[in-house]
Amino acid sequence: MTDNSLITLAIEAMQNSYSPYSGYKVGAALLTEDGKVYKGCNIENVAFGPTVCAERVAFLKALSEGERNFTKIAVVGGKNGEIKGAFPPCGVCRQVMREFCNDNFEILIVKGNNKYDTVLLKDLLPLSFKPEILDIK
Ligand SMILES: [Zn+2]
Protein backbone atom coordinates (compact mmCIF):
# COMPACT_ATOMS: atom_id res chain seq x y z
CA MET A 1 0.00 0.00 0.00
CA THR A 2 1.48 3.29 -1.05
CA ASP A 3 1.31 6.39 1.09
CA ASN A 4 -0.89 8.06 -1.52
CA SER A 5 -3.31 5.12 -1.52
CA LEU A 6 -3.57 5.31 2.26
CA ILE A 7 -4.15 9.07 2.07
CA THR A 8 -6.91 8.53 -0.50
CA LEU A 9 -8.65 6.17 1.94
CA ALA A 10 -8.31 8.78 4.71
CA ILE A 11 -9.98 11.32 2.43
CA GLU A 12 -12.80 8.82 1.80
CA ALA A 13 -13.18 8.32 5.54
CA MET A 14 -13.40 12.06 6.07
CA GLN A 15 -16.62 12.17 4.05
CA ASN A 16 -18.42 10.33 6.90
CA SER A 17 -17.37 12.86 9.53
CA TYR A 18 -20.08 13.94 11.96
CA SER A 19 -18.89 17.41 12.87
CA PRO A 20 -21.84 19.80 13.09
CA TYR A 21 -20.28 21.82 15.92
CA SER A 22 -16.77 22.56 14.69
CA GLY A 23 -17.34 22.08 10.99
CA TYR A 24 -13.93 20.40 10.84
CA LYS A 25 -14.03 17.07 9.08
CA VAL A 26 -11.17 14.67 9.80
CA GLY A 27 -10.46 11.26 8.30
CA ALA A 28 -7.89 8.62 9.11
CA ALA A 29 -6.77 5.39 7.48
CA LEU A 30 -4.80 2.95 9.62
CA LEU A 31 -2.61 0.30 7.98
CA THR A 32 -1.93 -2.98 9.76
CA GLU A 33 1.27 -4.97 9.32
CA ASP A 34 -0.59 -7.54 7.22
CA GLY A 35 -1.98 -4.93 4.86
CA LYS A 36 -5.51 -4.35 6.14
CA VAL A 37 -6.84 -0.80 6.39
CA TYR A 38 -9.25 0.52 9.02
CA LYS A 39 -10.82 3.90 8.37
CA GLY A 40 -12.14 6.40 10.89
CA CYS A 41 -13.69 9.84 10.99
CA ASN A 42 -14.25 12.32 13.77
CA ILE A 43 -17.59 12.00 15.54
CA GLU A 44 -18.63 15.03 17.57
CA ASN A 45 -21.24 15.23 20.31
CA VAL A 46 -23.35 18.07 21.65
CA ALA A 47 -21.78 17.47 25.08
CA PHE A 48 -18.28 17.74 23.56
CA GLY A 49 -16.73 15.28 26.04
CA PRO A 50 -17.93 12.21 24.14
CA THR A 51 -16.40 13.51 20.88
CA VAL A 52 -13.98 11.02 19.34
CA CYS A 53 -11.19 11.80 16.88
CA ALA A 54 -10.83 10.06 13.52
CA GLU A 55 -7.57 8.42 14.55
CA ARG A 56 -9.08 6.81 17.64
CA VAL A 57 -12.12 5.62 15.68
CA ALA A 58 -9.78 3.88 13.24
CA PHE A 59 -7.72 2.36 16.06
CA LEU A 60 -10.74 1.21 18.06
CA LYS A 61 -12.31 -0.39 15.00
CA ALA A 62 -9.08 -2.28 14.31
CA LEU A 63 -8.46 -3.24 17.93
CA SER A 64 -12.03 -4.49 18.36
CA GLU A 65 -11.44 -6.78 15.38
CA GLY A 66 -8.36 -8.23 17.04
CA GLU A 67 -5.67 -6.25 15.23
CA ARG A 68 -2.59 -5.41 17.29
CA ASN A 69 0.20 -4.69 14.79
CA PHE A 70 0.20 -1.43 12.91
CA THR A 71 2.49 0.19 10.39
CA LYS A 72 1.21 3.67 9.68
CA ILE A 73 -1.79 5.98 9.72
CA ALA A 74 -2.77 8.77 7.36
CA VAL A 75 -4.62 11.76 8.80
CA VAL A 76 -6.40 14.39 6.77
CA GLY A 77 -8.82 17.15 7.65
CA GLY A 78 -10.18 20.59 7.07
CA LYS A 79 -13.04 23.02 7.61
CA ASN A 80 -16.07 21.66 5.74
CA GLY A 81 -13.86 18.92 4.35
CA GLU A 82 -11.62 21.30 2.41
CA ILE A 83 -8.13 19.92 2.91
CA LYS A 84 -6.05 22.89 3.87
CA GLY A 85 -3.46 22.94 6.62
CA ALA A 86 -2.16 20.08 8.71
CA PHE A 87 -4.15 18.16 11.33
CA PRO A 88 -1.60 16.45 13.56
CA PRO A 89 -3.10 13.97 16.05
CA CYS A 90 -4.15 15.36 19.44
CA GLY A 91 -2.42 14.29 22.64
CA VAL A 92 -5.05 11.69 23.51
CA CYS A 93 -4.70 10.01 20.10
CA ARG A 94 -0.91 10.05 20.39
CA GLN A 95 -1.17 8.24 23.73
CA VAL A 96 -3.55 5.64 22.24
CA MET A 97 -1.09 5.09 19.38
CA ARG A 98 1.74 4.67 21.89
CA GLU A 99 -0.12 1.88 23.65
CA PHE A 100 -0.07 -0.26 20.50
CA CYS A 101 2.70 1.10 18.29
CA ASN A 102 6.43 1.25 18.52
CA ASP A 103 8.67 4.30 18.17
CA ASN A 104 8.86 3.97 14.39
CA PHE A 105 5.11 3.92 13.72
CA GLU A 106 4.55 6.42 10.89
CA ILE A 107 1.98 9.20 10.93
CA LEU A 108 1.27 10.75 7.52
CA ILE A 109 0.05 14.28 8.18
CA VAL A 110 -1.61 15.61 5.04
CA LYS A 111 -1.19 19.32 4.39
CA GLY A 112 -3.24 19.68 1.21
CA ASN A 113 -2.15 20.07 -2.40
CA ASN A 114 -1.00 16.45 -2.45
CA LYS A 115 1.66 17.19 0.15
CA TYR A 116 2.19 15.43 3.45
CA ASP A 117 4.78 14.98 6.16
CA THR A 118 5.77 11.60 7.55
CA VAL A 119 6.42 11.82 11.27
CA LEU A 120 7.50 9.01 13.60
CA LEU A 121 5.58 8.38 16.80
CA LYS A 122 8.76 8.84 18.85
CA ASP A 123 8.97 12.38 17.49
CA LEU A 124 5.29 13.16 18.04
CA LEU A 125 5.32 11.87 21.60
CA PRO A 126 8.85 12.04 23.01
CA LEU A 127 9.53 10.71 26.50
CA SER A 128 6.18 8.98 26.31
CA PHE A 129 4.52 6.97 29.04
CA LYS A 130 4.42 3.54 27.43
CA PRO A 131 3.62 -0.05 28.39
CA GLU A 132 7.32 -0.95 28.48
CA ILE A 133 7.73 1.36 31.48
CA LEU A 134 5.43 -0.92 33.48
CA ASP A 135 7.35 -3.91 32.13
CA ILE A 136 4.22 -5.49 30.62
CA LYS A 137 5.48 -5.65 27.04
ZN1 LIG B 1 -7.29 12.97 18.73
PDB file of C-alpha atoms and ligand atoms in Angstrom:
ATOM      1  CA  MET A   1       0.000   0.000   0.000  1.00  0.00           C
ATOM      2  CA  THR A   2       1.483   3.292  -1.045  1.00  0.00           C
ATOM      3  CA  ASP A   3       1.306   6.392   1.093  1.00  0.00           C
ATOM      4  CA  ASN A   4      -0.889   8.057  -1.517  1.00  0.00           C
ATOM      5  CA  SER A   5      -3.311   5.121  -1.516  1.00  0.00           C
ATOM      6  CA  LEU A   6      -3.573   5.312   2.264  1.00  0.00           C
ATOM      7  CA  ILE A   7      -4.151   9.072   2.072  1.00  0.00           C
ATOM      8  CA  THR A   8      -6.911   8.533  -0.501  1.00  0.00           C
ATOM      9  CA  LEU A   9      -8.645   6.173   1.944  1.00  0.00           C
ATOM     10  CA  ALA A  10      -8.310   8.775   4.713  1.00  0.00           C
ATOM     11  CA  ILE A  11      -9.977  11.325   2.432  1.00  0.00           C
ATOM     12  CA  GLU A  12     -12.799   8.825   1.804  1.00  0.00           C
ATOM     13  CA  ALA A  13     -13.184   8.324   5.544  1.00  0.00           C
ATOM     14  CA  MET A  14     -13.401  12.064   6.071  1.00  0.00           C
ATOM     15  CA  GLN A  15     -16.624  12.169   4.054  1.00  0.00           C
ATOM     16  CA  ASN A  16     -18.423  10.328   6.899  1.00  0.00           C
ATOM     17  CA  SER A  17     -17.370  12.859   9.526  1.00  0.00           C
ATOM     18  CA  TYR A  18     -20.084  13.937  11.956  1.00  0.00           C
ATOM     19  CA  SER A  19     -18.888  17.411  12.870  1.00  0.00           C
ATOM     20  CA  PRO A  20     -21.845  19.801  13.094  1.00  0.00           C
ATOM     21  CA  TYR A  21     -20.285  21.819  15.920  1.00  0.00           C
ATOM     22  CA  SER A  22     -16.769  22.564  14.693  1.00  0.00           C
ATOM     23  CA  GLY A  23     -17.342  22.076  10.985  1.00  0.00           C
ATOM     24  CA  TYR A  24     -13.930  20.397  10.841  1.00  0.00           C
ATOM     25  CA  LYS A  25     -14.025  17.071   9.084  1.00  0.00           C
ATOM     26  CA  VAL A  26     -11.171  14.669   9.796  1.00  0.00           C
ATOM     27  CA  GLY A  27     -10.459  11.260   8.300  1.00  0.00           C
ATOM     28  CA  ALA A  28      -7.894   8.620   9.109  1.00  0.00           C
ATOM     29  CA  ALA A  29      -6.766   5.390   7.481  1.00  0.00           C
ATOM     30  CA  LEU A  30      -4.797   2.953   9.624  1.00  0.00           C
ATOM     31  CA  LEU A  31      -2.613   0.302   7.980  1.00  0.00           C
ATOM     32  CA  THR A  32      -1.935  -2.984   9.762  1.00  0.00           C
ATOM     33  CA  GLU A  33       1.273  -4.973   9.324  1.00  0.00           C
ATOM     34  CA  ASP A  34      -0.591  -7.544   7.216  1.00  0.00           C
ATOM     35  CA  GLY A  35      -1.977  -4.926   4.859  1.00  0.00           C
ATOM     36  CA  LYS A  36      -5.511  -4.347   6.139  1.00  0.00           C
ATOM     37  CA  VAL A  37      -6.839  -0.801   6.394  1.00  0.00           C
ATOM     38  CA  TYR A  38      -9.250   0.516   9.022  1.00  0.00           C
ATOM     39  CA  LYS A  39     -10.816   3.896   8.369  1.00  0.00           C
ATOM     40  CA  GLY A  40     -12.139   6.399  10.885  1.00  0.00           C
ATOM     41  CA  CYS A  41     -13.694   9.841  10.987  1.00  0.00           C
ATOM     42  CA  ASN A  42     -14.254  12.316  13.768  1.00  0.00           C
ATOM     43  CA  ILE A  43     -17.586  11.996  15.535  1.00  0.00           C
ATOM     44  CA  GLU A  44     -18.626  15.031  17.565  1.00  0.00           C
ATOM     45  CA  ASN A  45     -21.235  15.232  20.307  1.00  0.00           C
ATOM     46  CA  VAL A  46     -23.354  18.074  21.645  1.00  0.00           C
ATOM     47  CA  ALA A  47     -21.781  17.470  25.082  1.00  0.00           C
ATOM     48  CA  PHE A  48     -18.280  17.743  23.557  1.00  0.00           C
ATOM     49  CA  GLY A  49     -16.726  15.278  26.035  1.00  0.00           C
ATOM     50  CA  PRO A  50     -17.932  12.206  24.141  1.00  0.00           C
ATOM     51  CA  THR A  51     -16.404  13.514  20.884  1.00  0.00           C
ATOM     52  CA  VAL A  52     -13.979  11.019  19.343  1.00  0.00           C
ATOM     53  CA  CYS A  53     -11.193  11.801  16.882  1.00  0.00           C
ATOM     54  CA  ALA A  54     -10.825  10.060  13.520  1.00  0.00           C
ATOM     55  CA  GLU A  55      -7.565   8.416  14.547  1.00  0.00           C
ATOM     56  CA  ARG A  56      -9.077   6.812  17.637  1.00  0.00           C
ATOM     57  CA  VAL A  57     -12.118   5.624  15.684  1.00  0.00           C
ATOM     58  CA  ALA A  58      -9.776   3.878  13.241  1.00  0.00           C
ATOM     59  CA  PHE A  59      -7.715   2.357  16.059  1.00  0.00           C
ATOM     60  CA  LEU A  60     -10.737   1.215  18.060  1.00  0.00           C
ATOM     61  CA  LYS A  61     -12.310  -0.392  14.998  1.00  0.00           C
ATOM     62  CA  ALA A  62      -9.082  -2.276  14.306  1.00  0.00           C
ATOM     63  CA  LEU A  63      -8.464  -3.241  17.930  1.00  0.00           C
ATOM     64  CA  SER A  64     -12.028  -4.486  18.361  1.00  0.00           C
ATOM     65  CA  GLU A  65     -11.442  -6.778  15.383  1.00  0.00           C
ATOM     66  CA  GLY A  66      -8.356  -8.227  17.043  1.00  0.00           C
ATOM     67  CA  GLU A  67      -5.669  -6.251  15.234  1.00  0.00           C
ATOM     68  CA  ARG A  68      -2.592  -5.412  17.285  1.00  0.00           C
ATOM     69  CA  ASN A  69       0.203  -4.688  14.793  1.00  0.00           C
ATOM     70  CA  PHE A  70       0.200  -1.428  12.913  1.00  0.00           C
ATOM     71  CA  THR A  71       2.491   0.192  10.389  1.00  0.00           C
ATOM     72  CA  LYS A  72       1.211   3.670   9.681  1.00  0.00           C
ATOM     73  CA  ILE A  73      -1.793   5.980   9.721  1.00  0.00           C
ATOM     74  CA  ALA A  74      -2.768   8.774   7.356  1.00  0.00           C
ATOM     75  CA  VAL A  75      -4.620  11.757   8.802  1.00  0.00           C
ATOM     76  CA  VAL A  76      -6.401  14.386   6.767  1.00  0.00           C
ATOM     77  CA  GLY A  77      -8.820  17.154   7.646  1.00  0.00           C
ATOM     78  CA  GLY A  78     -10.181  20.590   7.073  1.00  0.00           C
ATOM     79  CA  LYS A  79     -13.042  23.017   7.615  1.00  0.00           C
ATOM     80  CA  ASN A  80     -16.073  21.659   5.741  1.00  0.00           C
ATOM     81  CA  GLY A  81     -13.861  18.920   4.349  1.00  0.00           C
ATOM     82  CA  GLU A  82     -11.619  21.301   2.407  1.00  0.00           C
ATOM     83  CA  ILE A  83      -8.129  19.916   2.912  1.00  0.00           C
ATOM     84  CA  LYS A  84      -6.054  22.894   3.865  1.00  0.00           C
ATOM     85  CA  GLY A  85      -3.460  22.940   6.616  1.00  0.00           C
ATOM     86  CA  ALA A  86      -2.157  20.076   8.708  1.00  0.00           C
ATOM     87  CA  PHE A  87      -4.146  18.160  11.330  1.00  0.00           C
ATOM     88  CA  PRO A  88      -1.604  16.445  13.561  1.00  0.00           C
ATOM     89  CA  PRO A  89      -3.098  13.965  16.052  1.00  0.00           C
ATOM     90  CA  CYS A  90      -4.155  15.362  19.437  1.00  0.00           C
ATOM     91  CA  GLY A  91      -2.421  14.291  22.638  1.00  0.00           C
ATOM     92  CA  VAL A  92      -5.051  11.695  23.510  1.00  0.00           C
ATOM     93  CA  CYS A  93      -4.698  10.013  20.104  1.00  0.00           C
ATOM     94  CA  ARG A  94      -0.912  10.052  20.394  1.00  0.00           C
ATOM     95  CA  GLN A  95      -1.173   8.244  23.728  1.00  0.00           C
ATOM     96  CA  VAL A  96      -3.549   5.644  22.235  1.00  0.00           C
ATOM     97  CA  MET A  97      -1.092   5.092  19.383  1.00  0.00           C
ATOM     98  CA  ARG A  98       1.738   4.672  21.889  1.00  0.00           C
ATOM     99  CA  GLU A  99      -0.117   1.878  23.648  1.00  0.00           C
ATOM    100  CA  PHE A 100      -0.073  -0.262  20.500  1.00  0.00           C
ATOM    101  CA  CYS A 101       2.699   1.096  18.287  1.00  0.00           C
ATOM    102  CA  ASN A 102       6.430   1.248  18.517  1.00  0.00           C
ATOM    103  CA  ASP A 103       8.666   4.298  18.172  1.00  0.00           C
ATOM    104  CA  ASN A 104       8.856   3.967  14.387  1.00  0.00           C
ATOM    105  CA  PHE A 105       5.112   3.923  13.715  1.00  0.00           C
ATOM    106  CA  GLU A 106       4.552   6.422  10.894  1.00  0.00           C
ATOM    107  CA  ILE A 107       1.978   9.199  10.931  1.00  0.00           C
ATOM    108  CA  LEU A 108       1.273  10.745   7.523  1.00  0.00           C
ATOM    109  CA  ILE A 109       0.054  14.276   8.179  1.00  0.00           C
ATOM    110  CA  VAL A 110      -1.612  15.607   5.039  1.00  0.00           C
ATOM    111  CA  LYS A 111      -1.191  19.317   4.395  1.00  0.00           C
ATOM    112  CA  GLY A 112      -3.238  19.681   1.213  1.00  0.00           C
ATOM    113  CA  ASN A 113      -2.148  20.073  -2.403  1.00  0.00           C
ATOM    114  CA  ASN A 114      -1.003  16.445  -2.451  1.00  0.00           C
ATOM    115  CA  LYS A 115       1.664  17.188   0.150  1.00  0.00           C
ATOM    116  CA  TYR A 116       2.190  15.426   3.450  1.00  0.00           C
ATOM    117  CA  ASP A 117       4.777  14.977   6.160  1.00  0.00           C
ATOM    118  CA  THR A 118       5.768  11.598   7.546  1.00  0.00           C
ATOM    119  CA  VAL A 119       6.421  11.825  11.274  1.00  0.00           C
ATOM    120  CA  LEU A 120       7.502   9.013  13.597  1.00  0.00           C
ATOM    121  CA  LEU A 121       5.579   8.378  16.797  1.00  0.00           C
ATOM    122  CA  LYS A 122       8.760   8.837  18.846  1.00  0.00           C
ATOM    123  CA  ASP A 123       8.969  12.383  17.486  1.00  0.00           C
ATOM    124  CA  LEU A 124       5.291  13.159  18.036  1.00  0.00           C
ATOM    125  CA  LEU A 125       5.317  11.869  21.603  1.00  0.00           C
ATOM    126  CA  PRO A 126       8.853  12.035  23.008  1.00  0.00           C
ATOM    127  CA  LEU A 127       9.526  10.709  26.503  1.00  0.00           C
ATOM    128  CA  SER A 128       6.175   8.985  26.312  1.00  0.00           C
ATOM    129  CA  PHE A 129       4.517   6.965  29.036  1.00  0.00           C
ATOM    130  CA  LYS A 130       4.417   3.538  27.432  1.00  0.00           C
ATOM    131  CA  PRO A 131       3.618  -0.054  28.390  1.00  0.00           C
ATOM    132  CA  GLU A 132       7.323  -0.948  28.477  1.00  0.00           C
ATOM    133  CA  ILE A 133       7.725   1.359  31.485  1.00  0.00           C
ATOM    134  CA  LEU A 134       5.426  -0.922  33.475  1.00  0.00           C
ATOM    135  CA  ASP A 135       7.350  -3.908  32.127  1.00  0.00           C
ATOM    136  CA  ILE A 136       4.221  -5.488  30.624  1.00  0.00           C
ATOM    137  CA  LYS A 137       5.478  -5.652  27.042  1.00  0.00           C
TER     138      LYS A 137
HETATM  139 ZN    ZN B   1      -7.288  12.974  18.727  1.00  0.00          ZN
END
